[in-house]
Amino acid sequence: MEDEVDRLVAAWRTERPDLDTEPLHVLSRVSRLARHLDRARRAAFTAHDMESWEFDVLTALRRAGPPYELSPGRLLRATLVTSGTMTNRIDRLETAGLVRRSPDPLDKRGVLVRLTDAGRTRVDAAFDDLVERERDLLGSLTPDDRRTLAGLLRSLLVPFDADPTG
């Protein structure tokens, strides 16, 4: 079975026989899949009246476990944005009733950001929808193939995740 990447690589082999185009077999497919994943993510978030940045912040809080709260600094590290950006995001989520700030009992100058019940309900529904859409994207793979692919992709990503510069 031939796909668009096979045709792309064949064209490059014809035009540039001097170049090893082997990486295109993998990374062009990863790139194309990333576009499909991005569409699925946007559709899931739109269905729940949510932007991707809202999902990122709310899921960071949800993954923290009860009481679903983190300091703004921990949220920064979880979402890889600047302090000013995070403050703006927290403000907007608080205005929407999805999070609330409270004083940090261990740091008189600090605050904690907590997921509200409305925030938890909304992010859980969006996450359920996203997982279903992602499952559909992987529908042509067997469970064993999914595990194998996950392991191979992990091997590719670990060096990037270990590098603090990203």
mmCIF file of C-alpha atoms in Angstrom:
data_model
loop_
_atom_site.group_PDB
_atom_site.id
_atom_site.type_symbol
_atom_site.label_atom_id
_atom_site.label_comp_id
_atom_site.label_asym_id
_atom_site.label_seq_id
_atom_site.Cartn_x
_atom_site.Cartn_y
_atom_site.Cartn_z
ATOM 1 C CA MET A 1 0.000 0.000 0.000
ATOM 2 C CA GLU A 2 1.505 3.321 -1.105
ATOM 3 C CA ASP A 3 0.848 6.663 0.556
ATOM 4 C CA GLU A 4 1.614 10.291 -0.221
ATOM 5 C CA VAL A 5 4.983 10.092 1.538
ATOM 6 C CA ASP A 6 6.062 7.191 -0.698
ATOM 7 C CA ARG A 7 5.270 9.340 -3.738
ATOM 8 C CA LEU A 8 7.116 12.321 -2.246
ATOM 9 C CA VAL A 9 10.231 10.259 -1.473
ATOM 10 C CA ALA A 10 10.186 8.669 -4.937
ATOM 11 C CA ALA A 11 10.069 12.119 -6.534
ATOM 12 C CA TRP A 12 13.023 13.291 -4.426
ATOM 13 C CA ARG A 13 14.995 10.161 -5.285
ATOM 14 C CA THR A 14 14.489 10.983 -8.952
ATOM 15 C CA GLU A 15 15.396 14.637 -8.537
ATOM 16 C CA ARG A 16 18.168 14.178 -5.960
ATOM 17 C CA PRO A 17 19.655 10.665 -6.277
ATOM 18 C CA ASP A 18 22.743 11.982 -4.472
ATOM 19 C CA LEU A 19 20.767 12.561 -1.257
ATOM 20 C CA ASP A 20 19.763 9.941 1.326
ATOM 21 C CA THR A 21 16.042 10.621 1.732
ATOM 22 C CA GLU A 22 15.468 7.796 4.233
ATOM 23 C CA PRO A 23 14.545 10.185 7.116
ATOM 24 C CA LEU A 24 11.590 11.405 5.051
ATOM 25 C CA HIS A 25 9.964 7.963 5.321
ATOM 26 C CA VAL A 26 9.540 8.451 9.055
ATOM 27 C CA LEU A 27 9.521 12.160 9.730
ATOM 28 C CA SER A 28 7.268 13.200 6.863
ATOM 29 C CA ARG A 29 4.727 10.705 8.155
ATOM 30 C CA VAL A 30 5.127 12.042 11.701
ATOM 31 C CA SER A 31 4.619 15.572 10.360
ATOM 32 C CA ARG A 32 1.505 14.596 8.410
ATOM 33 C CA LEU A 33 0.128 12.721 11.415
ATOM 34 C CA ALA A 34 0.796 15.770 13.618
ATOM 35 C CA ARG A 35 -1.442 17.826 11.320
ATOM 36 C CA HIS A 36 -4.243 15.268 11.662
ATOM 37 C CA LEU A 37 -3.753 15.237 15.433
ATOM 38 C CA ASP A 38 -3.861 19.029 15.539
ATOM 39 C CA ARG A 39 -7.188 18.984 13.671
ATOM 40 C CA ALA A 40 -8.581 16.379 16.073
ATOM 41 C CA ARG A 41 -7.418 18.423 19.086
ATOM 42 C CA ARG A 42 -8.946 21.631 17.728
ATOM 43 C CA ALA A 43 -12.233 19.831 17.018
ATOM 44 C CA ALA A 44 -12.365 18.350 20.531
ATOM 45 C CA PHE A 45 -11.598 21.691 22.151
ATOM 46 C CA THR A 46 -14.048 23.595 19.958
ATOM 47 C CA ALA A 47 -16.773 21.089 20.810
ATOM 48 C CA HIS A 48 -16.264 22.028 24.468
ATOM 49 C CA ASP A 49 -15.833 25.777 23.908
ATOM 50 C CA MET A 50 -12.188 25.604 24.887
ATOM 51 C CA GLU A 51 -8.913 26.939 23.482
ATOM 52 C CA SER A 52 -5.809 24.726 23.464
ATOM 53 C CA TRP A 53 -4.088 26.930 26.060
ATOM 54 C CA GLU A 54 -7.095 26.541 28.375
ATOM 55 C CA PHE A 55 -6.916 22.781 27.961
ATOM 56 C CA ASP A 56 -3.178 22.816 28.755
ATOM 57 C CA VAL A 57 -3.633 24.732 32.018
ATOM 58 C CA LEU A 58 -6.754 22.865 33.118
ATOM 59 C CA THR A 59 -5.262 19.435 32.389
ATOM 60 C CA ALA A 60 -2.105 20.348 34.320
ATOM 61 C CA LEU A 61 -4.307 21.076 37.330
ATOM 62 C CA ARG A 62 -6.430 17.960 36.755
ATOM 63 C CA ARG A 63 -3.352 15.708 36.547
ATOM 64 C CA ALA A 64 -2.113 17.104 39.869
ATOM 65 C CA GLY A 65 -4.815 15.087 41.630
ATOM 66 C CA PRO A 66 -6.991 16.274 44.511
ATOM 67 C CA PRO A 67 -7.301 19.091 45.424
ATOM 68 C CA TYR A 68 -6.340 19.883 41.795
ATOM 69 C CA GLU A 69 -4.150 22.857 42.587
ATOM 70 C CA LEU A 70 -0.683 24.067 41.689
ATOM 71 C CA SER A 71 1.379 27.174 42.163
ATOM 72 C CA PRO A 72 1.681 29.455 39.139
ATOM 73 C CA GLY A 73 5.359 28.425 38.972
ATOM 74 C CA ARG A 74 4.457 24.752 38.656
ATOM 75 C CA LEU A 75 1.905 25.657 35.989
ATOM 76 C CA LEU A 76 4.633 27.559 34.131
ATOM 77 C CA ARG A 77 6.847 24.485 34.092
ATOM 78 C CA ALA A 78 3.969 22.231 33.046
ATOM 79 C CA THR A 79 2.879 24.436 30.141
ATOM 80 C CA LEU A 80 6.178 26.029 29.054
ATOM 81 C CA VAL A 81 4.972 29.634 28.902
ATOM 82 C CA THR A 82 6.274 32.871 30.399
ATOM 83 C CA SER A 83 5.204 34.267 33.751
ATOM 84 C CA GLY A 84 3.258 37.123 32.141
ATOM 85 C CA THR A 85 1.464 34.744 29.811
ATOM 86 C CA MET A 86 0.529 32.446 32.691
ATOM 87 C CA THR A 87 -0.811 35.340 34.785
ATOM 88 C CA ASN A 88 -3.017 36.382 31.877
ATOM 89 C CA ARG A 89 -4.235 32.809 31.381
ATOM 90 C CA ILE A 90 -5.040 32.329 35.038
ATOM 91 C CA ASP A 91 -6.909 35.666 35.067
ATOM 92 C CA ARG A 92 -9.009 34.599 32.091
ATOM 93 C CA LEU A 93 -9.731 31.139 33.498
ATOM 94 C CA GLU A 94 -10.680 32.656 36.847
ATOM 95 C CA THR A 95 -13.052 35.110 35.150
ATOM 96 C CA ALA A 96 -14.642 32.137 33.351
ATOM 97 C CA GLY A 97 -15.107 30.349 36.686
ATOM 98 C CA LEU A 98 -12.839 27.442 35.743
ATOM 99 C CA VAL A 99 -10.117 28.101 38.350
ATOM 100 C CA ARG A 100 -9.764 30.140 41.522
ATOM 101 C CA ARG A 101 -6.775 31.562 43.322
ATOM 102 C CA SER A 102 -6.191 31.191 47.026
ATOM 103 C CA PRO A 103 -3.325 32.145 49.338
ATOM 104 C CA ASP A 104 -0.583 29.539 49.636
ATOM 105 C CA PRO A 105 -0.564 28.487 53.316
ATOM 106 C CA LEU A 106 3.148 27.620 53.056
ATOM 107 C CA ASP A 107 4.200 30.881 51.382
ATOM 108 C CA LYS A 108 2.599 34.117 52.567
ATOM 109 C CA ARG A 109 3.510 35.848 49.279
ATOM 110 C CA GLY A 110 2.366 32.997 47.063
ATOM 111 C CA VAL A 111 -0.924 31.809 45.669
ATOM 112 C CA LEU A 112 -2.292 28.478 44.560
ATOM 113 C CA VAL A 113 -4.478 27.971 41.518
ATOM 114 C CA ARG A 114 -7.252 25.435 41.996
ATOM 115 C CA LEU A 115 -9.533 23.813 39.468
ATOM 116 C CA THR A 116 -13.197 24.562 40.223
ATOM 117 C CA ASP A 117 -15.933 21.947 39.865
ATOM 118 C CA ALA A 118 -16.987 23.661 36.619
ATOM 119 C CA GLY A 119 -13.397 23.554 35.374
ATOM 120 C CA ARG A 120 -13.063 19.888 36.246
ATOM 121 C CA THR A 121 -16.320 18.998 34.501
ATOM 122 C CA ARG A 122 -15.334 20.931 31.387
ATOM 123 C CA VAL A 123 -11.787 19.602 31.115
ATOM 124 C CA ASP A 124 -12.903 16.026 31.783
ATOM 125 C CA ALA A 125 -15.468 16.239 28.958
ATOM 126 C CA ALA A 126 -12.899 17.737 26.562
ATOM 127 C CA PHE A 127 -10.329 15.107 27.538
ATOM 128 C CA ASP A 128 -12.829 12.264 27.013
ATOM 129 C CA ASP A 129 -13.611 13.651 23.562
ATOM 130 C CA LEU A 130 -9.914 14.085 22.713
ATOM 131 C CA VAL A 131 -9.006 10.538 23.743
ATOM 132 C CA GLU A 132 -11.817 9.170 21.574
ATOM 133 C CA ARG A 133 -10.634 11.201 18.580
ATOM 134 C CA GLU A 134 -7.040 10.069 19.147
ATOM 135 C CA ARG A 135 -8.223 6.457 19.390
ATOM 136 C CA ASP A 136 -9.890 6.928 15.990
ATOM 137 C CA LEU A 137 -6.601 8.223 14.534
ATOM 138 C CA LEU A 138 -4.903 5.009 15.664
ATOM 139 C CA GLY A 139 -7.796 2.791 14.592
ATOM 140 C CA SER A 140 -5.875 0.988 11.858
ATOM 141 C CA LEU A 141 -3.225 -0.252 14.316
ATOM 142 C CA THR A 142 -3.483 -3.334 16.505
ATOM 143 C CA PRO A 143 -2.847 -2.905 20.241
ATOM 144 C CA ASP A 144 0.599 -4.502 19.757
ATOM 145 C CA ASP A 145 1.376 -2.106 16.904
ATOM 146 C CA ARG A 146 0.348 0.831 19.102
ATOM 147 C CA ARG A 147 2.679 -0.293 21.886
ATOM 148 C CA THR A 148 5.535 -0.807 19.419
ATOM 149 C CA LEU A 149 4.979 2.603 17.840
ATOM 150 C CA ALA A 150 4.774 4.271 21.265
ATOM 151 C CA GLY A 151 8.089 2.689 22.247
ATOM 152 C CA LEU A 152 9.801 3.770 19.039
ATOM 153 C CA LEU A 153 8.516 7.331 19.337
ATOM 154 C CA ARG A 154 9.589 7.409 22.997
ATOM 155 C CA SER A 155 13.118 6.478 21.908
ATOM 156 C CA LEU A 156 13.106 9.424 19.519
ATOM 157 C CA LEU A 157 11.693 11.902 22.056
ATOM 158 C CA VAL A 158 13.663 11.061 25.203
ATOM 159 C CA PRO A 159 16.781 12.999 24.144
ATOM 160 C CA PHE A 160 14.657 16.086 23.423
ATOM 161 C CA ASP A 161 12.789 15.839 26.715
ATOM 162 C CA ALA A 162 16.096 15.493 28.584
ATOM 163 C CA ASP A 163 17.488 18.661 26.973
ATOM 164 C CA PRO A 164 16.298 21.693 29.008
ATOM 165 C CA THR A 165 16.604 23.920 25.932
ATOM 166 C CA GLY A 166 14.002 21.746 24.208
#
